[in-house]
């Protein structure tokens, strides 16, 4: 795959923030008496908006109540999120390799941009990434293609030279709606089989697979080989004719 631009989801794609996410959701849900959701229930909502996640986990549909849950979650995240978030083992080396190759790299996430930068600033130089589009930068969150298309526009690149990498069906649908190639990563709760239901270039177990070169197509026989084949066929015919006359 020859791309000049690699745009990534964040949670469960570049980093594992599940411990922080579960803690924040658990604190808010318990405070309001919603103690039934398991940790895995919470993890399966990662990548969705906070409002959608709280609605799934609590059954609440009232917009005002969901907005209150979100407000409480953000306050919890100020304390618990960054300290409970770690980059996947290969994230740093892969991003550096892509950057060194001349590629543009960025992040499109429903997570707040300042929260993403808070972690990345601990591992990379300032402005290492070419762009970060967070939840506060768009009017409509993923799977709306707004954030992805905004990044492509601001980077002055084309869709054809852009690859979007994510761990969830939300990410796959986002790429599909944007008309951008998608590569899935199985770091999270979404299985390879679930990701394969959407258009994709590859489904990966590790981000390191982004650095692998695609196999070259088989080459057609060279003209010299063709000439050799013709010569041998002609020689065989001549020998057969000679044998016929001699006998």
PDB file of C-alpha atoms in Angstrom:
ATOM      1  CA  UNK A   1       0.000   0.000   0.000  1.00  0.00           C
ATOM      2  CA  UNK A   2       1.532   3.260  -1.109  1.00  0.00           C
ATOM      3  CA  UNK A   3       0.111   6.034   1.070  1.00  0.00           C
ATOM      4  CA  UNK A   4       1.512   9.420   1.983  1.00  0.00           C
ATOM      5  CA  UNK A   5      -0.840   9.983   4.922  1.00  0.00           C
ATOM      6  CA  UNK A   6      -1.723   7.727   7.845  1.00  0.00           C
ATOM      7  CA  UNK A   7      -4.562   8.846  10.121  1.00  0.00           C
ATOM      8  CA  UNK A   8      -5.283   6.882  13.277  1.00  0.00           C
ATOM      9  CA  UNK A   9      -8.041   6.431  15.787  1.00  0.00           C
ATOM     10  CA  UNK A  10      -6.659   6.749  19.332  1.00  0.00           C
ATOM     11  CA  UNK A  11      -8.298   4.510  21.960  1.00  0.00           C
ATOM     12  CA  UNK A  12      -7.525   0.822  21.362  1.00  0.00           C
ATOM     13  CA  UNK A  13      -5.606   1.780  18.200  1.00  0.00           C
ATOM     14  CA  UNK A  14      -2.548   3.688  19.421  1.00  0.00           C
ATOM     15  CA  UNK A  15      -3.148   3.461  23.151  1.00  0.00           C
ATOM     16  CA  UNK A  16      -4.867   1.343  25.772  1.00  0.00           C
ATOM     17  CA  UNK A  17      -6.890   3.696  27.937  1.00  0.00           C
ATOM     18  CA  UNK A  18      -9.425   1.042  28.925  1.00  0.00           C
ATOM     19  CA  UNK A  19      -8.414   1.104  32.591  1.00  0.00           C
ATOM     20  CA  UNK A  20      -9.009   4.837  32.825  1.00  0.00           C
ATOM     21  CA  UNK A  21     -12.228   4.654  30.807  1.00  0.00           C
ATOM     22  CA  UNK A  22     -13.662   1.868  32.949  1.00  0.00           C
ATOM     23  CA  UNK A  23     -12.775   3.755  36.133  1.00  0.00           C
ATOM     24  CA  UNK A  24     -14.471   6.957  34.941  1.00  0.00           C
ATOM     25  CA  UNK A  25     -17.613   5.220  33.726  1.00  0.00           C
ATOM     26  CA  UNK A  26     -17.797   3.075  36.840  1.00  0.00           C
ATOM     27  CA  UNK A  27     -17.573   6.080  39.162  1.00  0.00           C
ATOM     28  CA  UNK A  28     -20.349   7.945  37.337  1.00  0.00           C
ATOM     29  CA  UNK A  29     -22.618   4.924  36.893  1.00  0.00           C
ATOM     30  CA  UNK A  30     -22.258   3.791  40.504  1.00  0.00           C
ATOM     31  CA  UNK A  31     -22.994   7.295  41.723  1.00  0.00           C
ATOM     32  CA  UNK A  32     -26.360   7.119  39.980  1.00  0.00           C
ATOM     33  CA  UNK A  33     -27.157   3.532  40.937  1.00  0.00           C
ATOM     34  CA  UNK A  34     -26.288   1.797  37.653  1.00  0.00           C
ATOM     35  CA  UNK A  35     -24.142  -1.022  38.984  1.00  0.00           C
ATOM     36  CA  UNK A  36     -25.039  -3.797  36.514  1.00  0.00           C
ATOM     37  CA  UNK A  37     -22.704  -3.035  33.548  1.00  0.00           C
ATOM     38  CA  UNK A  38     -19.553  -5.140  33.591  1.00  0.00           C
ATOM     39  CA  UNK A  39     -16.076  -3.926  32.681  1.00  0.00           C
ATOM     40  CA  UNK A  40     -16.414  -5.631  29.293  1.00  0.00           C
ATOM     41  CA  UNK A  41     -19.759  -3.889  28.730  1.00  0.00           C
ATOM     42  CA  UNK A  42     -17.990  -0.581  29.265  1.00  0.00           C
ATOM     43  CA  UNK A  43     -15.036  -1.531  27.054  1.00  0.00           C
ATOM     44  CA  UNK A  44     -17.352  -2.437  24.170  1.00  0.00           C
ATOM     45  CA  UNK A  45     -18.570   1.167  24.036  1.00  0.00           C
ATOM     46  CA  UNK A  46     -15.073   2.589  23.541  1.00  0.00           C
ATOM     47  CA  UNK A  47     -15.036   4.665  20.358  1.00  0.00           C
ATOM     48  CA  UNK A  48     -18.627   5.834  20.703  1.00  0.00           C
ATOM     49  CA  UNK A  49     -19.609   9.245  22.041  1.00  0.00           C
ATOM     50  CA  UNK A  50     -19.971   9.562  25.805  1.00  0.00           C
ATOM     51  CA  UNK A  51     -23.689  10.210  25.417  1.00  0.00           C
ATOM     52  CA  UNK A  52     -24.197   7.061  23.340  1.00  0.00           C
ATOM     53  CA  UNK A  53     -22.062   5.019  25.725  1.00  0.00           C
ATOM     54  CA  UNK A  54     -23.961   6.148  28.808  1.00  0.00           C
ATOM     55  CA  UNK A  55     -27.263   5.483  27.065  1.00  0.00           C
ATOM     56  CA  UNK A  56     -26.176   1.945  26.160  1.00  0.00           C
ATOM     57  CA  UNK A  57     -24.904   1.231  29.673  1.00  0.00           C
ATOM     58  CA  UNK A  58     -27.719   2.808  31.667  1.00  0.00           C
ATOM     59  CA  UNK A  59     -30.722   2.733  29.350  1.00  0.00           C
ATOM     60  CA  UNK A  60     -31.160   6.496  29.868  1.00  0.00           C
ATOM     61  CA  UNK A  61     -32.293   8.404  26.769  1.00  0.00           C
ATOM     62  CA  UNK A  62     -33.019  11.843  28.230  1.00  0.00           C
ATOM     63  CA  UNK A  63     -30.537  14.282  26.614  1.00  0.00           C
ATOM     64  CA  UNK A  64     -30.262  16.432  29.751  1.00  0.00           C
ATOM     65  CA  UNK A  65     -29.422  13.461  31.958  1.00  0.00           C
ATOM     66  CA  UNK A  66     -26.899  12.162  29.423  1.00  0.00           C
ATOM     67  CA  UNK A  67     -25.298  15.615  29.269  1.00  0.00           C
ATOM     68  CA  UNK A  68     -24.954  15.526  33.063  1.00  0.00           C
ATOM     69  CA  UNK A  69     -23.333  12.093  32.901  1.00  0.00           C
ATOM     70  CA  UNK A  70     -20.888  13.426  30.321  1.00  0.00           C
ATOM     71  CA  UNK A  71     -20.025  16.409  32.490  1.00  0.00           C
ATOM     72  CA  UNK A  72     -19.320  14.142  35.456  1.00  0.00           C
ATOM     73  CA  UNK A  73     -17.259  11.788  33.270  1.00  0.00           C
ATOM     74  CA  UNK A  74     -15.032  14.610  32.029  1.00  0.00           C
ATOM     75  CA  UNK A  75     -14.368  15.653  35.625  1.00  0.00           C
ATOM     76  CA  UNK A  76     -13.461  12.062  36.518  1.00  0.00           C
ATOM     77  CA  UNK A  77     -11.206  11.830  33.462  1.00  0.00           C
ATOM     78  CA  UNK A  78      -9.220  14.867  34.594  1.00  0.00           C
ATOM     79  CA  UNK A  79      -8.062  12.718  37.500  1.00  0.00           C
ATOM     80  CA  UNK A  80      -8.014   9.166  36.211  1.00  0.00           C
ATOM     81  CA  UNK A  81      -7.527   9.111  32.431  1.00  0.00           C
ATOM     82  CA  UNK A  82      -3.953   9.989  31.471  1.00  0.00           C
ATOM     83  CA  UNK A  83      -2.320   8.175  34.393  1.00  0.00           C
ATOM     84  CA  UNK A  84      -4.205   5.028  33.386  1.00  0.00           C
ATOM     85  CA  UNK A  85      -3.406   5.206  29.657  1.00  0.00           C
ATOM     86  CA  UNK A  86      -0.433   3.517  27.980  1.00  0.00           C
ATOM     87  CA  UNK A  87       0.743   3.376  24.391  1.00  0.00           C
ATOM     88  CA  UNK A  88       0.769  -0.056  22.788  1.00  0.00           C
ATOM     89  CA  UNK A  89       4.275  -1.499  22.627  1.00  0.00           C
ATOM     90  CA  UNK A  90       4.754  -0.903  18.896  1.00  0.00           C
ATOM     91  CA  UNK A  91       3.019   2.485  18.665  1.00  0.00           C
ATOM     92  CA  UNK A  92       6.050   4.677  19.194  1.00  0.00           C
ATOM     93  CA  UNK A  93       8.375   2.825  16.822  1.00  0.00           C
ATOM     94  CA  UNK A  94       5.749   2.602  14.079  1.00  0.00           C
ATOM     95  CA  UNK A  95       4.855   6.298  14.223  1.00  0.00           C
ATOM     96  CA  UNK A  96       8.532   7.277  14.199  1.00  0.00           C
ATOM     97  CA  UNK A  97       9.208   4.973  11.225  1.00  0.00           C
ATOM     98  CA  UNK A  98       6.290   6.449   9.275  1.00  0.00           C
ATOM     99  CA  UNK A  99       7.416   9.968  10.107  1.00  0.00           C
ATOM    100  CA  UNK A 100      11.008   9.202   9.090  1.00  0.00           C
ATOM    101  CA  UNK A 101       9.753   7.844   5.760  1.00  0.00           C
ATOM    102  CA  UNK A 102       8.227  11.236   4.987  1.00  0.00           C
ATOM    103  CA  UNK A 103       4.617  10.256   5.617  1.00  0.00           C
ATOM    104  CA  UNK A 104       2.118  12.576   7.296  1.00  0.00           C
ATOM    105  CA  UNK A 105       0.547  11.160  10.452  1.00  0.00           C
ATOM    106  CA  UNK A 106      -2.414  12.252  12.524  1.00  0.00           C
ATOM    107  CA  UNK A 107      -5.216  11.226  14.866  1.00  0.00           C
ATOM    108  CA  UNK A 108      -9.006  11.375  14.438  1.00  0.00           C
ATOM    109  CA  UNK A 109     -10.800  10.536  17.669  1.00  0.00           C
ATOM    110  CA  UNK A 110     -13.944  11.159  19.686  1.00  0.00           C
ATOM    111  CA  UNK A 111     -11.611  11.780  22.644  1.00  0.00           C
ATOM    112  CA  UNK A 112     -10.840  15.410  23.473  1.00  0.00           C
ATOM    113  CA  UNK A 113      -7.769  16.693  21.657  1.00  0.00           C
ATOM    114  CA  UNK A 114      -6.216  18.151  24.800  1.00  0.00           C
ATOM    115  CA  UNK A 115      -6.512  14.767  26.516  1.00  0.00           C
ATOM    116  CA  UNK A 116      -4.717  13.036  23.639  1.00  0.00           C
ATOM    117  CA  UNK A 117      -1.953  15.649  23.634  1.00  0.00           C
ATOM    118  CA  UNK A 118      -1.560  15.280  27.387  1.00  0.00           C
ATOM    119  CA  UNK A 119      -0.378  11.705  26.856  1.00  0.00           C
ATOM    120  CA  UNK A 120       1.494  12.128  23.578  1.00  0.00           C
ATOM    121  CA  UNK A 121       3.536  15.035  24.932  1.00  0.00           C
ATOM    122  CA  UNK A 122       5.081  12.552  27.356  1.00  0.00           C
ATOM    123  CA  UNK A 123       6.441  10.463  24.479  1.00  0.00           C
ATOM    124  CA  UNK A 124       6.964  12.678  21.426  1.00  0.00           C
ATOM    125  CA  UNK A 125       8.397  16.111  20.630  1.00  0.00           C
ATOM    126  CA  UNK A 126       5.928  18.970  20.323  1.00  0.00           C
ATOM    127  CA  UNK A 127       4.101  18.980  16.975  1.00  0.00           C
ATOM    128  CA  UNK A 128       5.394  15.490  16.137  1.00  0.00           C
ATOM    129  CA  UNK A 129       1.996  14.654  14.678  1.00  0.00           C
ATOM    130  CA  UNK A 130       0.839  16.651  11.686  1.00  0.00           C
ATOM    131  CA  UNK A 131      -2.742  16.919  12.941  1.00  0.00           C
ATOM    132  CA  UNK A 132      -5.023  15.865  15.807  1.00  0.00           C
ATOM    133  CA  UNK A 133      -8.791  16.106  15.401  1.00  0.00           C
ATOM    134  CA  UNK A 134     -10.589  15.566  18.707  1.00  0.00           C
ATOM    135  CA  UNK A 135     -14.201  15.432  19.751  1.00  0.00           C
ATOM    136  CA  UNK A 136     -14.282  19.180  20.340  1.00  0.00           C
ATOM    137  CA  UNK A 137     -13.222  19.902  16.752  1.00  0.00           C
ATOM    138  CA  UNK A 138     -16.312  18.531  14.977  1.00  0.00           C
ATOM    139  CA  UNK A 139     -20.049  19.027  15.046  1.00  0.00           C
ATOM    140  CA  UNK A 140     -20.866  15.388  14.315  1.00  0.00           C
ATOM    141  CA  UNK A 141     -18.746  12.571  15.800  1.00  0.00           C
ATOM    142  CA  UNK A 142     -17.721   9.325  14.134  1.00  0.00           C
ATOM    143  CA  UNK A 143     -19.052   7.456  12.240  1.00  0.00           C
ATOM    144  CA  UNK A 144     -19.665  10.812  10.597  1.00  0.00           C
ATOM    145  CA  UNK A 145     -16.731  11.391   8.206  1.00  0.00           C
ATOM    146  CA  UNK A 146     -16.495  15.066   9.254  1.00  0.00           C
ATOM    147  CA  UNK A 147     -13.297  14.730  11.278  1.00  0.00           C
ATOM    148  CA  UNK A 148     -11.542  12.545   8.735  1.00  0.00           C
ATOM    149  CA  UNK A 149     -12.459  14.827   5.846  1.00  0.00           C
ATOM    150  CA  UNK A 150     -11.404  17.880   7.871  1.00  0.00           C
ATOM    151  CA  UNK A 151      -7.955  16.378   8.422  1.00  0.00           C
ATOM    152  CA  UNK A 152      -7.563  15.540   4.731  1.00  0.00           C
ATOM    153  CA  UNK A 153      -8.525  19.095   3.820  1.00  0.00           C
ATOM    154  CA  UNK A 154      -6.185  20.716   6.327  1.00  0.00           C
ATOM    155  CA  UNK A 155      -3.279  18.487   5.308  1.00  0.00           C
ATOM    156  CA  UNK A 156      -3.898  19.275   1.610  1.00  0.00           C
ATOM    157  CA  UNK A 157      -3.814  15.600   0.621  1.00  0.00           C
ATOM    158  CA  UNK A 158      -6.169  13.432  -1.406  1.00  0.00           C
ATOM    159  CA  UNK A 159      -8.394  10.606  -0.232  1.00  0.00           C
ATOM    160  CA  UNK A 160      -6.544   8.196  -2.503  1.00  0.00           C
ATOM    161  CA  UNK A 161      -3.246   8.739  -0.683  1.00  0.00           C
ATOM    162  CA  UNK A 162      -4.778   8.458   2.793  1.00  0.00           C
ATOM    163  CA  UNK A 163      -5.206   5.388   5.006  1.00  0.00           C
ATOM    164  CA  UNK A 164      -7.356   5.449   8.149  1.00  0.00           C
ATOM    165  CA  UNK A 165      -6.494   2.932  10.873  1.00  0.00           C
ATOM    166  CA  UNK A 166      -8.880   1.976  13.656  1.00  0.00           C
ATOM    167  CA  UNK A 167     -10.014  -0.817  15.948  1.00  0.00           C
ATOM    168  CA  UNK A 168     -13.803  -0.632  15.757  1.00  0.00           C
ATOM    169  CA  UNK A 169     -16.686  -0.912  13.330  1.00  0.00           C
ATOM    170  CA  UNK A 170     -17.292   2.791  14.031  1.00  0.00           C
ATOM    171  CA  UNK A 171     -13.863   3.500  12.538  1.00  0.00           C
ATOM    172  CA  UNK A 172     -14.515   1.216   9.573  1.00  0.00           C
ATOM    173  CA  UNK A 173     -17.822   2.951   8.882  1.00  0.00           C
ATOM    174  CA  UNK A 174     -16.164   6.355   9.214  1.00  0.00           C
ATOM    175  CA  UNK A 175     -13.603   5.475   6.537  1.00  0.00           C
ATOM    176  CA  UNK A 176     -16.305   4.026   4.301  1.00  0.00           C
ATOM    177  CA  UNK A 177     -18.421   7.169   4.524  1.00  0.00           C
ATOM    178  CA  UNK A 178     -15.379   9.354   3.834  1.00  0.00           C
ATOM    179  CA  UNK A 179     -14.354   7.304   0.802  1.00  0.00           C
ATOM    180  CA  UNK A 180     -10.974   6.543   2.371  1.00  0.00           C
ATOM    181  CA  UNK A 181      -9.116   3.228   2.568  1.00  0.00           C
ATOM    182  CA  UNK A 182      -9.331   1.482   5.947  1.00  0.00           C
ATOM    183  CA  UNK A 183      -7.021  -0.841   7.877  1.00  0.00           C
ATOM    184  CA  UNK A 184      -8.333  -2.551  10.990  1.00  0.00           C
ATOM    185  CA  UNK A 185      -6.326  -3.346  14.117  1.00  0.00           C
ATOM    186  CA  UNK A 186      -7.449  -5.998  16.610  1.00  0.00           C
ATOM    187  CA  UNK A 187      -6.137  -4.311  19.752  1.00  0.00           C
ATOM    188  CA  UNK A 188      -9.604  -3.769  21.179  1.00  0.00           C
ATOM    189  CA  UNK A 189     -12.899  -5.563  21.758  1.00  0.00           C
ATOM    190  CA  UNK A 190     -13.846  -5.798  18.072  1.00  0.00           C
ATOM    191  CA  UNK A 191     -12.940  -9.059  16.345  1.00  0.00           C
ATOM    192  CA  UNK A 192     -11.260  -9.428  12.970  1.00  0.00           C
ATOM    193  CA  UNK A 193     -14.439 -11.046  11.656  1.00  0.00           C
ATOM    194  CA  UNK A 194     -16.491  -7.983  12.646  1.00  0.00           C
ATOM    195  CA  UNK A 195     -14.020  -5.619  10.967  1.00  0.00           C
ATOM    196  CA  UNK A 196     -13.913  -7.735   7.809  1.00  0.00           C
ATOM    197  CA  UNK A 197     -17.577  -6.992   7.151  1.00  0.00           C
ATOM    198  CA  UNK A 198     -16.550  -3.503   6.060  1.00  0.00           C
ATOM    199  CA  UNK A 199     -14.370  -2.465   3.100  1.00  0.00           C
ATOM    200  CA  UNK A 200     -10.744  -2.777   4.190  1.00  0.00           C
ATOM    201  CA  UNK A 201      -7.219  -3.065   2.868  1.00  0.00           C
ATOM    202  CA  UNK A 202      -6.006  -5.263   5.694  1.00  0.00           C
ATOM    203  CA  UNK A 203      -6.850  -6.418   9.209  1.00  0.00           C
ATOM    204  CA  UNK A 204      -3.798  -6.369  11.476  1.00  0.00           C
ATOM    205  CA  UNK A 205      -2.758  -7.918  14.777  1.00  0.00           C
ATOM    206  CA  UNK A 206      -0.025  -5.305  15.154  1.00  0.00           C
ATOM    207  CA  UNK A 207       0.562  -1.792  13.814  1.00  0.00           C
ATOM    208  CA  UNK A 208       3.957  -3.020  12.628  1.00  0.00           C
ATOM    209  CA  UNK A 209       2.169  -4.557   9.653  1.00  0.00           C
ATOM    210  CA  UNK A 210       1.793  -1.021   8.280  1.00  0.00           C
ATOM    211  CA  UNK A 211       5.527  -1.040   7.634  1.00  0.00           C
ATOM    212  CA  UNK A 212       5.543  -4.260   5.613  1.00  0.00           C
ATOM    213  CA  UNK A 213       5.950  -3.889   1.884  1.00  0.00           C
ATOM    214  CA  UNK A 214       3.285  -5.416  -0.335  1.00  0.00           C
ATOM    215  CA  UNK A 215       4.579  -8.339  -2.476  1.00  0.00           C
ATOM    216  CA  UNK A 216       5.545  -7.369  -5.984  1.00  0.00           C
ATOM    217  CA  UNK A 217       3.416  -8.784  -8.814  1.00  0.00           C
ATOM    218  CA  UNK A 218       4.918 -11.668 -10.759  1.00  0.00           C
ATOM    219  CA  UNK A 219       6.963 -10.466 -13.700  1.00  0.00           C
ATOM    220  CA  UNK A 220       6.125 -11.505 -17.266  1.00  0.00           C
ATOM    221  CA  UNK A 221       8.804 -13.525 -19.089  1.00  0.00           C
ATOM    222  CA  UNK A 222      11.451 -11.353 -20.669  1.00  0.00           C
ATOM    223  CA  UNK A 223      11.735 -11.213 -24.470  1.00  0.00           C
ATOM    224  CA  UNK A 224      14.972 -13.220 -24.341  1.00  0.00           C
ATOM    225  CA  UNK A 225      13.171 -16.046 -22.539  1.00  0.00           C
ATOM    226  CA  UNK A 226      10.412 -16.005 -25.135  1.00  0.00           C
ATOM    227  CA  UNK A 227      12.984 -16.207 -27.936  1.00  0.00           C
ATOM    228  CA  UNK A 228      14.682 -19.152 -26.221  1.00  0.00           C
ATOM    229  CA  UNK A 229      11.390 -21.018 -25.986  1.00  0.00           C
ATOM    230  CA  UNK A 230      10.643 -20.419 -29.684  1.00  0.00           C
ATOM    231  CA  UNK A 231      14.160 -21.572 -30.636  1.00  0.00           C
ATOM    232  CA  UNK A 232      13.834 -24.793 -28.633  1.00  0.00           C
ATOM    233  CA  UNK A 233      10.429 -25.556 -30.152  1.00  0.00           C
ATOM    234  CA  UNK A 234      11.817 -25.006 -33.649  1.00  0.00           C
ATOM    235  CA  UNK A 235      14.850 -27.169 -32.898  1.00  0.00           C
ATOM    236  CA  UNK A 236      12.627 -29.976 -31.618  1.00  0.00           C
ATOM    237  CA  UNK A 237      10.544 -29.833 -34.793  1.00  0.00           C
ATOM    238  CA  UNK A 238      13.656 -29.930 -36.981  1.00  0.00           C
ATOM    239  CA  UNK A 239      15.085 -32.933 -35.126  1.00  0.00           C
ATOM    240  CA  UNK A 240      11.768 -34.746 -35.406  1.00  0.00           C
ATOM    241  CA  UNK A 241      11.678 -34.122 -39.180  1.00  0.00           C
ATOM    242  CA  UNK A 242      15.283 -35.307 -39.577  1.00  0.00           C
ATOM    243  CA  UNK A 243      14.566 -38.480 -37.648  1.00  0.00           C
ATOM    244  CA  UNK A 244      11.526 -39.138 -39.894  1.00  0.00           C
ATOM    245  CA  UNK A 245      13.518 -38.892 -43.121  1.00  0.00           C
ATOM    246  CA  UNK A 246      16.417 -40.994 -41.816  1.00  0.00           C
ATOM    247  CA  UNK A 247      14.089 -43.777 -40.887  1.00  0.00           C
TER     248      UNK A 247
END
